[in-house]
Short mmCIF file of C-alpha atoms in Angstrom, two decimals:
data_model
loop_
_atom_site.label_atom_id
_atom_site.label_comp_id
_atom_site.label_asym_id
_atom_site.label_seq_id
_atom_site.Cartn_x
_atom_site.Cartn_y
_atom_site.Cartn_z
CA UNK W 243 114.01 94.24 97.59
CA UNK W 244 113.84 90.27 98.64
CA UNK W 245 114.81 87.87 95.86
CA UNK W 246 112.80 84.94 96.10
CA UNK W 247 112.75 81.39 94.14
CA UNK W 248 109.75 79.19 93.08
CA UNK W 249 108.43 76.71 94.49
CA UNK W 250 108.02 78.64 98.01
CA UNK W 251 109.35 76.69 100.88
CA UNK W 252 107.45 77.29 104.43
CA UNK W 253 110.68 78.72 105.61
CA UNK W 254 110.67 81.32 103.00
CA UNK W 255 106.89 82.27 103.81
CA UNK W 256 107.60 82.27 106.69
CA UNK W 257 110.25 85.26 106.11
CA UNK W 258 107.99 87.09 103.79
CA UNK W 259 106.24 89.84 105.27
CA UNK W 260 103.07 92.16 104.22
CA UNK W 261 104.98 95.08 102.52
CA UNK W 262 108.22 93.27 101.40
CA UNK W 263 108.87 94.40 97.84
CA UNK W 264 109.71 90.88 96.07
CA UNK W 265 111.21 89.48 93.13
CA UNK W 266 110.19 86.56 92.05
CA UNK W 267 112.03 84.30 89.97
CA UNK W 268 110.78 80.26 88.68
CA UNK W 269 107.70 78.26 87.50
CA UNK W 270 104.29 79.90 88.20
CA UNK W 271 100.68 78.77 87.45
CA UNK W 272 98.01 81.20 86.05
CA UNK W 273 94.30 81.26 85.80
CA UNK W 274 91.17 83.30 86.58
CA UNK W 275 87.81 83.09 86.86
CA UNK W 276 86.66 80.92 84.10
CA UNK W 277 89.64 78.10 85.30
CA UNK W 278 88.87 78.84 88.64
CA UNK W 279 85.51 77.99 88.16
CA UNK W 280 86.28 74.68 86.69
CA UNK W 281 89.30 73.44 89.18
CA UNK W 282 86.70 74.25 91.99
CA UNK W 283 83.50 72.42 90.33
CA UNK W 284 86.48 69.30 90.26
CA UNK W 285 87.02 69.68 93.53
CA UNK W 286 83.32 69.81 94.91
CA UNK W 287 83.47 66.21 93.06
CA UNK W 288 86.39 65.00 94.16
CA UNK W 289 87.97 64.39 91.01
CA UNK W 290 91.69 64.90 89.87
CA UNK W 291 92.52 68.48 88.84
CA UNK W 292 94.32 69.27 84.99
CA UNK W 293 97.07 70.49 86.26
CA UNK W 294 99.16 70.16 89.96
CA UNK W 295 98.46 73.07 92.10
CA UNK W 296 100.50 71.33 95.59
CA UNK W 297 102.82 73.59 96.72
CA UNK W 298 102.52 76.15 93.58
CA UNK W 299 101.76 79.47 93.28
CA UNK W 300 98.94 81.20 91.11
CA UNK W 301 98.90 84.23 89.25
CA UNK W 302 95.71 85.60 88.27
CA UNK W 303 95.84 86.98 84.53
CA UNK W 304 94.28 86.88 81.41
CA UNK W 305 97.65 88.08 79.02
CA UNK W 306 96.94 89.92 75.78
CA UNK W 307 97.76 87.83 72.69
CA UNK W 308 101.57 87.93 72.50
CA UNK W 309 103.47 90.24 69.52
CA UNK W 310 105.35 88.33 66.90
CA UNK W 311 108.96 87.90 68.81
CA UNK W 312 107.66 88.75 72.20
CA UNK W 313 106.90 85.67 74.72
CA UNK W 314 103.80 87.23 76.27
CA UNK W 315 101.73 89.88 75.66
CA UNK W 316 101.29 92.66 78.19
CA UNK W 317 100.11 90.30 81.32
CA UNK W 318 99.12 92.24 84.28
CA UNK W 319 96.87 91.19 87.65
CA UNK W 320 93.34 91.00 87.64
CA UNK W 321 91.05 91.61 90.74
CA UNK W 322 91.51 88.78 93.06
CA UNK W 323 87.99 89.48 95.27
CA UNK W 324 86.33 87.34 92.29
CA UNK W 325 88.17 83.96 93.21
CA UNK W 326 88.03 84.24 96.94
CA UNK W 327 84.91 81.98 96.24
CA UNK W 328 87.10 78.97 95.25
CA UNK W 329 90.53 79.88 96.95
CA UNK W 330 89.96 78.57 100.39
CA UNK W 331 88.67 74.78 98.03
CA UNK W 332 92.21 75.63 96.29
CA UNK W 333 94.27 76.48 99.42
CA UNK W 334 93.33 72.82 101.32
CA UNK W 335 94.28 71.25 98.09
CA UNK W 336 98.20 72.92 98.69
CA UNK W 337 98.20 76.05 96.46
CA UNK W 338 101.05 77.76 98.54
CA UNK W 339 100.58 81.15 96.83
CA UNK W 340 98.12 83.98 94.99
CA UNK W 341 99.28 87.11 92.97
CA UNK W 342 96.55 89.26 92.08
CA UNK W 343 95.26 92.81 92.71
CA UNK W 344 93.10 94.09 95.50
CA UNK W 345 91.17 92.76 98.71
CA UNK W 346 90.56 89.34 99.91
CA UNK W 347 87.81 88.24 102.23
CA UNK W 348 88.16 86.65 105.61
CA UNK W 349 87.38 83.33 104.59
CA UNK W 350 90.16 83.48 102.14
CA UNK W 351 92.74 85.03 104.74
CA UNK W 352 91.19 82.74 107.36
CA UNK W 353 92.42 80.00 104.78
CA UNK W 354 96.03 81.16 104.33
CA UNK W 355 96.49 81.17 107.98
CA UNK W 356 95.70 77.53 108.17
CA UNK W 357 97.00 76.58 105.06
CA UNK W 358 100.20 78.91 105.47
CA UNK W 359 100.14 80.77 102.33
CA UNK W 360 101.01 84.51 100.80
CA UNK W 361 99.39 86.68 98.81
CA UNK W 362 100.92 88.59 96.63
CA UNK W 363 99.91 92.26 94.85
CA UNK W 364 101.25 92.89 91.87
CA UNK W 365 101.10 96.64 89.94
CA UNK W 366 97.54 96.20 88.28
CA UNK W 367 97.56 98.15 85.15
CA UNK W 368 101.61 98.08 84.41
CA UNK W 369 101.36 95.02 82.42
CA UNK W 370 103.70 95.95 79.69
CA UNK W 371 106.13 96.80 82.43
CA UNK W 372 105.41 93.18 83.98
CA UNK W 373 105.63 91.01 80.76
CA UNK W 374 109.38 91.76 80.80
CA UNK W 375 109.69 89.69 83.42
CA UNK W 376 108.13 86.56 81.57
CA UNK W 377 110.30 84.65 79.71
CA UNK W 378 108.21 81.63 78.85
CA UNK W 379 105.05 80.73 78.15
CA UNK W 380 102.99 77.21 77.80
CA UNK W 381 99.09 76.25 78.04
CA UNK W 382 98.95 73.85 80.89
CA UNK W 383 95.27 73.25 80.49
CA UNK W 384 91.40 74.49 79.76
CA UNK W 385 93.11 75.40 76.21
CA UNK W 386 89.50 76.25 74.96
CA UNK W 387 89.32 79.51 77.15
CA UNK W 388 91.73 81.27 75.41
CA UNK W 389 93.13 84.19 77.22
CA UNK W 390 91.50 81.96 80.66
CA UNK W 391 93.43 79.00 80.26
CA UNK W 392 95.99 77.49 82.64
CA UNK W 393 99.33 78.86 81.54
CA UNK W 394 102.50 78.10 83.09
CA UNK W 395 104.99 81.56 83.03
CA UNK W 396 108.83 80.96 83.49
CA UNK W 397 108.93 84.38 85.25
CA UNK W 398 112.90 86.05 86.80
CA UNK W 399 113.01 89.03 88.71
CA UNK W 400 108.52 89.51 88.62
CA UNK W 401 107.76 92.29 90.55
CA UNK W 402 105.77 92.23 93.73
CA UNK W 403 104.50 93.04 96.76
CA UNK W 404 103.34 90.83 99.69
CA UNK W 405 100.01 91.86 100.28
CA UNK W 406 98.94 89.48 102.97
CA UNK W 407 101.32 87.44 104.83
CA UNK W 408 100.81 84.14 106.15
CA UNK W 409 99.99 85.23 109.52
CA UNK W 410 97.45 87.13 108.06
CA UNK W 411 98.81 90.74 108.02
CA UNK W 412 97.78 92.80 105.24
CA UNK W 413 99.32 96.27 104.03
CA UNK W 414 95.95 96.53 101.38
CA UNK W 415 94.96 100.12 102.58
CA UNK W 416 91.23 99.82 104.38
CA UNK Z 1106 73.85 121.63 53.04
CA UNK Z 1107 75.03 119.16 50.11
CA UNK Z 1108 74.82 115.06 51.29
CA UNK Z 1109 77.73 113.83 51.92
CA UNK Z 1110 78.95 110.28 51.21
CA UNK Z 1111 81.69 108.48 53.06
CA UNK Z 1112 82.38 105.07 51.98
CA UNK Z 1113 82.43 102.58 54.99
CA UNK Z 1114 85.86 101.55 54.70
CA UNK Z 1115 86.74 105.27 55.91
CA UNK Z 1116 84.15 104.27 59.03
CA UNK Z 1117 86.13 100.98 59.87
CA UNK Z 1118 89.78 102.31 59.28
CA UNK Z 1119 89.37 105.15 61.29
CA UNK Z 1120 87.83 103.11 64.43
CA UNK Z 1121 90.11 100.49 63.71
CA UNK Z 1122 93.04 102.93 64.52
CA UNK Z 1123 91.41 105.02 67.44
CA UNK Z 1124 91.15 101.58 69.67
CA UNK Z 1125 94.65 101.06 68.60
CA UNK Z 1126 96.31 104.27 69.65
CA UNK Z 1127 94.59 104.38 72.84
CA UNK Z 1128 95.58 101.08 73.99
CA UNK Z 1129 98.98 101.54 73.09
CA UNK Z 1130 99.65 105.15 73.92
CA UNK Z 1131 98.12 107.15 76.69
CA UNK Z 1132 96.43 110.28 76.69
CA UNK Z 1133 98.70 113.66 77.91
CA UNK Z 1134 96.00 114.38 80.54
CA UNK Z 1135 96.25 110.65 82.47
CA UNK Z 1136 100.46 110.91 81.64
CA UNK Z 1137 100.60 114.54 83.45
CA UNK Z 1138 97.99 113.52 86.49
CA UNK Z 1139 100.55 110.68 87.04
CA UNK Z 1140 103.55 112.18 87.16
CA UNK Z 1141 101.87 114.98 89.75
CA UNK Z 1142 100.74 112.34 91.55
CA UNK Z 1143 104.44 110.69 91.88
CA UNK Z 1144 105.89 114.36 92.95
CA UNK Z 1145 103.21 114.60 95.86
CA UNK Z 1146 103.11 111.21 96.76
CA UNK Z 1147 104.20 110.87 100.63
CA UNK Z 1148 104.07 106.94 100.47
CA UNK Z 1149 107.61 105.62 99.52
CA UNK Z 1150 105.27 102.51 98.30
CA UNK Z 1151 102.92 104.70 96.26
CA UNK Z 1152 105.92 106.55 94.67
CA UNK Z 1153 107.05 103.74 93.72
CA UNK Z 1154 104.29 102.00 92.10
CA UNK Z 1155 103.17 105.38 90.52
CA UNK Z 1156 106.86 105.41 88.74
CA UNK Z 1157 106.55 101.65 87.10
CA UNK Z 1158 102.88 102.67 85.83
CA UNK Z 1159 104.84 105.62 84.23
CA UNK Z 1160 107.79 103.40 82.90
CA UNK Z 1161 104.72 100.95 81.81
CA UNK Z 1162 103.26 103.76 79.70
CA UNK Z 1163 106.84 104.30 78.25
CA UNK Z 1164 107.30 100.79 77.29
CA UNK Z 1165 103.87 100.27 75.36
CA UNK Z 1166 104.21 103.12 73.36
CA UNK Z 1167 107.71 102.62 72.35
CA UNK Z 1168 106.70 98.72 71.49
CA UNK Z 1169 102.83 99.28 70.59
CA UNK Z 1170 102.03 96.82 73.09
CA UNK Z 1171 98.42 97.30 75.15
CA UNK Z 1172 99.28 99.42 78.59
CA UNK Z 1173 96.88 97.00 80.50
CA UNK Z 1174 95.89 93.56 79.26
CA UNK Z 1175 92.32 94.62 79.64
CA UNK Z 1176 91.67 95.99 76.79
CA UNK Z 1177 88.14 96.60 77.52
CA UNK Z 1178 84.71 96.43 76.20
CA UNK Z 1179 84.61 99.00 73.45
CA UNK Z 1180 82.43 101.99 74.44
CA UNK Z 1181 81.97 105.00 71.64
CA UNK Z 1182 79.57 107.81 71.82
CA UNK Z 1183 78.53 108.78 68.28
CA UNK Z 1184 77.43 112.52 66.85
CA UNK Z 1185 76.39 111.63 63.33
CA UNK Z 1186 75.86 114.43 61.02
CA UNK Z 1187 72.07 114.42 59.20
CA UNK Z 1188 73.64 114.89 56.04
CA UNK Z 1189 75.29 111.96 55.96
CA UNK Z 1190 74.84 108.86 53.97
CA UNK Z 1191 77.15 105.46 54.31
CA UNK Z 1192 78.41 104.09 51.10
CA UNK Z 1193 78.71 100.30 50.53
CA UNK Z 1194 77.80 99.11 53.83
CA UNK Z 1195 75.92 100.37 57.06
CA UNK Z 1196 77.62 102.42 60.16
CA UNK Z 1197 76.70 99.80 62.49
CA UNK Z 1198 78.65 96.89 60.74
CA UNK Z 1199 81.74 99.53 59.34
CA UNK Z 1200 82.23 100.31 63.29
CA UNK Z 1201 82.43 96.58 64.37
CA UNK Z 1202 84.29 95.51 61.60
CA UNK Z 1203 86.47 98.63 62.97
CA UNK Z 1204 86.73 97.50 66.34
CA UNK Z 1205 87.42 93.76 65.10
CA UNK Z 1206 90.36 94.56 63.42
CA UNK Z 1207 91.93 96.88 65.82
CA UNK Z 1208 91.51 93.57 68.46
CA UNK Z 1209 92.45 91.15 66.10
CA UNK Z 1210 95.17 93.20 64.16
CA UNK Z 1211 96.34 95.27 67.06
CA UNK Z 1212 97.10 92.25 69.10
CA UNK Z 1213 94.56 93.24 71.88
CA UNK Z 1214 93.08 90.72 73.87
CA UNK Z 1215 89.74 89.80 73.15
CA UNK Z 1216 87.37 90.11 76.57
CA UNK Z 1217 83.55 89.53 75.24
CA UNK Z 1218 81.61 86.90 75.51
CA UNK Z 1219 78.12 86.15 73.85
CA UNK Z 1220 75.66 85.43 76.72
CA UNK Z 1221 76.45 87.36 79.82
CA UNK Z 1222 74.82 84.31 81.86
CA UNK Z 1223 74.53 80.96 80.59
CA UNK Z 1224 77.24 80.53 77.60
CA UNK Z 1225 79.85 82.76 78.24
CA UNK Z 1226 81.23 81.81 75.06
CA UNK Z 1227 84.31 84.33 74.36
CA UNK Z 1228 83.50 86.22 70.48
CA UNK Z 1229 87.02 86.14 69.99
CA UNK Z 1230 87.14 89.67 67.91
CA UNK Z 1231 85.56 91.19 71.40
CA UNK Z 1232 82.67 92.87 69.33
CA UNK Z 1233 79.85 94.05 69.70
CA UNK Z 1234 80.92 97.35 70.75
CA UNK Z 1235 78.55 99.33 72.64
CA UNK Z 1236 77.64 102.59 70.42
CA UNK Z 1237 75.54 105.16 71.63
CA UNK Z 1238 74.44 107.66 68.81
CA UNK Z 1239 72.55 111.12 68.55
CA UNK Z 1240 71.84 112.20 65.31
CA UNK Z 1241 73.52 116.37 65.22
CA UNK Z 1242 73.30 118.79 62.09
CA UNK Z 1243 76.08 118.57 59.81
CA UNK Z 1244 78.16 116.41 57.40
CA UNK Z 1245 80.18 115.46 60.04
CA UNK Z 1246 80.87 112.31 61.96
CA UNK Z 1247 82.11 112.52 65.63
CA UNK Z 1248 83.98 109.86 67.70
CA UNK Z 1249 84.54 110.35 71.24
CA UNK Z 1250 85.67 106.50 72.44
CA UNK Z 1251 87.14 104.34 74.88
CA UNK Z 1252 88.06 100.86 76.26
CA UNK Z 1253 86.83 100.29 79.20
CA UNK Z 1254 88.16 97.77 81.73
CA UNK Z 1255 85.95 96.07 84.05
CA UNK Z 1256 88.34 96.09 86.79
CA UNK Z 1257 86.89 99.15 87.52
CA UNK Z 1258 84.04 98.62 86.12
CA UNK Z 1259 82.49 96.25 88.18
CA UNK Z 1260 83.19 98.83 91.23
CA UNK Z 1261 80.32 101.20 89.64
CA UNK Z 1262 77.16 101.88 90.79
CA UNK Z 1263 73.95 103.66 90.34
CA UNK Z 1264 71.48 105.14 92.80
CA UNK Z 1265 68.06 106.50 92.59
CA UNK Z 1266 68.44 109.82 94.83
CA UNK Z 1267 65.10 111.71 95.86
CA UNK Z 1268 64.99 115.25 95.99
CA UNK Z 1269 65.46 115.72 99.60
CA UNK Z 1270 68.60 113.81 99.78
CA UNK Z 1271 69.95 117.40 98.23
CA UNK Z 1272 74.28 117.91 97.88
CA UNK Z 1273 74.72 116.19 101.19
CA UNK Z 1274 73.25 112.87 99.46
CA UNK Z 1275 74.77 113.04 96.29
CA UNK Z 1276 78.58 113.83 97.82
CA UNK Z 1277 77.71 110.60 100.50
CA UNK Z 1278 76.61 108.18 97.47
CA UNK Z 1279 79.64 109.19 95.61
CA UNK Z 1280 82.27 108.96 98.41
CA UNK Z 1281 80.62 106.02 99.48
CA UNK Z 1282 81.00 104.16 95.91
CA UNK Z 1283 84.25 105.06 95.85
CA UNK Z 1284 85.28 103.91 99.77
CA UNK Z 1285 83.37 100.38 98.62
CA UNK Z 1286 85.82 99.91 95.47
CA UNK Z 1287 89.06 100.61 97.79
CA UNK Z 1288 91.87 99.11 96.52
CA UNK Z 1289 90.37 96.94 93.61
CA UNK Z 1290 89.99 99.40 90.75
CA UNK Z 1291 93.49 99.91 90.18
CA UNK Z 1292 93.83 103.25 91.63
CA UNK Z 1293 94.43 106.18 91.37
CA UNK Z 1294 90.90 106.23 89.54
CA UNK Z 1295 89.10 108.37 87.45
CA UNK Z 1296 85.65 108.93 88.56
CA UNK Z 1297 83.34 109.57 86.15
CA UNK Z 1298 79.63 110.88 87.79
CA UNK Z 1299 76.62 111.24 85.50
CA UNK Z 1300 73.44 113.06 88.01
CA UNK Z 1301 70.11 113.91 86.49
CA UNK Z 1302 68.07 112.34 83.04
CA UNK Z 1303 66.47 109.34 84.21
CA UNK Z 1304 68.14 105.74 85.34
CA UNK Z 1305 69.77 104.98 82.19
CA UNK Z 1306 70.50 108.27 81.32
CA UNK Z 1307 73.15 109.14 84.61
CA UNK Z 1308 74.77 105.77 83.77
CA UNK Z 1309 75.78 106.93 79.96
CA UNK Z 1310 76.32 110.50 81.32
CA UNK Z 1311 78.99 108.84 84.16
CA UNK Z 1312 80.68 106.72 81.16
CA UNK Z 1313 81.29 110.02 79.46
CA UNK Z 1314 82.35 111.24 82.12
CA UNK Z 1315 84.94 109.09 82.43
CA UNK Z 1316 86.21 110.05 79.10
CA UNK Z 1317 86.21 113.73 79.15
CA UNK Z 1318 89.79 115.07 79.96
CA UNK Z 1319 90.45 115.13 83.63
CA UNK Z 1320 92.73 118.12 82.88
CA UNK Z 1321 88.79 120.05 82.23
CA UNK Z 1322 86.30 121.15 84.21
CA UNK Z 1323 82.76 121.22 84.32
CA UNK Z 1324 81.77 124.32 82.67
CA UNK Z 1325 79.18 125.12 85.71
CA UNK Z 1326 80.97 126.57 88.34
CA UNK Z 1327 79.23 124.92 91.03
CA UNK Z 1328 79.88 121.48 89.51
CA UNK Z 1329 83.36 121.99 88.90
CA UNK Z 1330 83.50 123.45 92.71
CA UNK Z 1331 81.87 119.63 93.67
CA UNK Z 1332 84.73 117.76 91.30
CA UNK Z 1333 87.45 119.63 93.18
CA UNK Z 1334 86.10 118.95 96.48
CA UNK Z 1335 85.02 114.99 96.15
CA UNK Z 1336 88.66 115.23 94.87
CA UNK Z 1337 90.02 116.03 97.96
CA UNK Z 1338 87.71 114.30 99.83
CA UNK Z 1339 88.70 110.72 97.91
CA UNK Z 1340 92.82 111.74 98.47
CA UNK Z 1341 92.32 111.74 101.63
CA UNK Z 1342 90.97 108.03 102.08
CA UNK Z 1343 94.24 106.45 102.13
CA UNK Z 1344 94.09 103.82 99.40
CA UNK Z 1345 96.92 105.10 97.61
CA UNK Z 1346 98.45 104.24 94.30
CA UNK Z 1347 97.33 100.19 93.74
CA UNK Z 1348 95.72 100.02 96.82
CA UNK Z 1349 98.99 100.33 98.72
CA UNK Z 1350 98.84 103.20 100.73
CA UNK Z 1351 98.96 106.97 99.97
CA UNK Z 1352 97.46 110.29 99.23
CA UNK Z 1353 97.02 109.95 95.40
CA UNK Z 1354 93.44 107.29 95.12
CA UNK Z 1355 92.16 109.34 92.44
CA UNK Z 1356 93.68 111.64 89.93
CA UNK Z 1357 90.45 113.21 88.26
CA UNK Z 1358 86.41 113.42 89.04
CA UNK Z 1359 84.22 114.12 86.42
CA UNK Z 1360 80.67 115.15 86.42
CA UNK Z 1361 77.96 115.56 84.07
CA UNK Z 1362 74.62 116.37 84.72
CA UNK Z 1363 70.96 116.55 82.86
CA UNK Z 1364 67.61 117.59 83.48
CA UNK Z 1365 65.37 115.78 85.27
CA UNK Z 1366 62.19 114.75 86.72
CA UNK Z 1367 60.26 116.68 89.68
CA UNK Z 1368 60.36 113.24 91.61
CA UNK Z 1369 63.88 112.46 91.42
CA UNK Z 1370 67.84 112.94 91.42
CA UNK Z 1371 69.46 110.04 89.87
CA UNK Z 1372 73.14 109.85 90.55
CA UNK Z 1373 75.62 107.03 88.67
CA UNK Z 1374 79.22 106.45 89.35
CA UNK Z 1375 81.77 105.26 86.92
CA UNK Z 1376 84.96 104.43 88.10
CA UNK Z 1377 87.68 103.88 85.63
CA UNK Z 1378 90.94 102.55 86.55
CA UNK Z 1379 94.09 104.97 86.15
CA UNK Z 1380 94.83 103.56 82.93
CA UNK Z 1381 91.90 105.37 81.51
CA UNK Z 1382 92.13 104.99 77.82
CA UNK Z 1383 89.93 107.34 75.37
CA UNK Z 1384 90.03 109.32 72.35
CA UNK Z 1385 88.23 111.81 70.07
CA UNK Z 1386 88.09 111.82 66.37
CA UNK Z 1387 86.34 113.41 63.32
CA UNK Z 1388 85.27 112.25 60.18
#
């Protein structure tokens, strides 16, 4: 199991490898398809984004509503296929990493090659297991779409896999 | 038979706590599939993932937290009794209000929106629910629910069969559905198969599918024959547990089947994720 610390330097993509079992400890950005949708319609215009996505990584989640005295609710991945239309937009802007669930499409790993970026899978459906390893939680932007907003997690020890790697190997079964 | 009243409050508290349990706790047939699966499991990677879905189970009963964050779009299949009559309110509104408590209440995340195109506006309570009711002889009131994710749902599909296409056509359409989704549904998946009726018809008939028991069989020989073997048949694709890699990609196929017309063979394939959430009740 490889410990690794946010934000991702190239040198430690560059070590990651698809199948490496990670933990991943720091300051990640979520959003899905709603936020997507929105960052990438920004981008078409060339207009500043809400929130900086240089160099960050994303996780793709909509968390449940949180229980009094827990910092998330239950926050696993969601399928990642829907975003590959605005990933490689995201990618050239400097997102240096995706955690989702599932397949990407060539464009998207075409992207990642260029862009040198990882993809991450984490365990879709154990997100009661995975909110453990959230520790805090705060609406970066898009407030208005609730459970789709822009969140920033505080995440130690997140559980993952790397998926694709940033020379393009995948371990997703085909 | 005597009417029989039942006051609406009895309607909403009893949904409200069926979408609660289910999210929270997960059925012994799904828990028992699972840990199989993890004992056969030749993929280090797949044995692995298959234990943390266990330990996930563990953890959201013990805290009454949702096992997936999808809490789906509420699904229940209704067998109302003729004899009976809803006090101080209608069915329809006593099983929304149901399901909008359980959401709100049950700290479930709320995944509906209004129009399906344009708005997209979120309900926030995730109503409507989707309720599908036959009226049956009795004084009774029957529940058989779930919660469906759309994870997995999005990876269904229906296809007008003819005739001619015969077994070897409806094993191909199902194997093929199921070799599309790959890794995306969160597998190991239930697949839930609805043949016969007419288009909609297979489609409801593959959501119930989905929440029969996987740990029962279809009660025509033949059919449960075809579950076993489109069982095998999907292990051995190689997806694995989350897509990873492995022999476990599905843990249960269901199939339920209808007369139909002279002209055709409708087949419809649900697939539902292995967090397959559903639950029977009586009223």
């Amino acid at each position: 199991m490889k410990k690794i610390n946010l934000p991702l330097t190239d040198d430690a993509i560059n070590e990651l490898k698809a199948g490496d079992s990670v933990l991943i400890s720091g300051v990640m950005i979520t959003g899905r398809d709603a936020a997507h949708k929105r960052l990438y319609e920004l981008i078409e215009k060339n207009e500043e984004l809400p929130v900086n996505i240089k160099g960050e990584v994303i996780y793709y989640v909509g968390p449940a509503p949180a229980k009094p005295g827990h910092a998330v609710g239950p926050a696993g991945p969601t399928s990642s296929y829907r975003m590959d239309k605005y990933t490689p937009a995201l990618l050239d802007r400097g997102l240096k990493g995706m955690i989702g669930k599932g397949a990407r499409n060539q464009e998207v790993i075409d992207s990642m090659i260029k862009n040198h970026v990882v993809y991450f899978a984490a365990i879709g459906g154990a997100a009661a297991l995975i909110s453990k390893s959230i520790k805090k939680v705060e609406v970066l932007a898009y407030e208005d779409l609730g459970t789709e907003a822009i969140y920033q997690f505080e995440v130690e020890d997140f559980p993952a896999i790397v998926a694709i790697d940033a020379q393009g190997n995948s371990v997703l079964a085909k | 038979m005597e009417i029989r009243k039942i006051n609406s409050s009895v309607i909403t508290d009893t949904v409200k706590k069926l979408f609660m349990d289910m999210n929270y706790f997960i059925g012994e047939d799904i828990l028992t599939a699972l840990k199989n699966a993890e004992e056969t499991e030749i993929s280090p990677t797949g044995k692995s993932v298959l234990a943390q879905l266990i330990e996930n189970h563990k953890i959201a009963a013990e805290e009454e937290v949702p096992i997936c964050q999808d809490t789906g779009m509420a699904v229940l299949f209704v067998e109302y009794g003729d004899k009976v009559v809803i006090e101080n309110g209608s069915f329809e509104e006593a099983v929304q209000e149901g399901i909008r408590r359980a959401y709100i209440d049950g700290y479930l995340r709320k995944s509906v929106v209004t129009d399906p195109v344009f708005d997209r506006v979120n309900t926030k309570d995730n109503t409507p629910a989707i309720i599908y009711t036959s009226i049956v002889p009795g004084d009774k009131i029957k529940i058989l629910a779930g919660c469906k994710g759309f994870g997995s749902e999005n990876m269904s599909s229906i296809k007008m069969l003819t005739p001619s296409a015969g077994i070897e056509g409806v094993k191909k359409f199902i194997l093929d559905t199921v070799k599309y989704a790959g890794p995306n549904p969160c597998p190991p998946v239930v697949v839930g198969v609805g043949i016969g009726g007419t288009f909609e018809k297979a489609a409801m008939l593959a959501k119930k599918a989905t929440l029969r028991p996987i740990d029962t069989k279809n009660p025509n020989e033949r059919y449960a024959a075809l579950e076993e073997e489109l069982l095998t048949e999907i292990n051995k694709m190689g997806f694995g547990p989350a897509g990873l890699g492995g022999i476990n990609t599905a843990i249960g196929v269901n199939i339920e089947t209808f007369p139909t017309h002279i002209a055709g063979m409708p087949v419809a394939v649900n697939i539902c994720c292995h967090a397959a959430r559903h639950k029977e009740t009586e009223i």
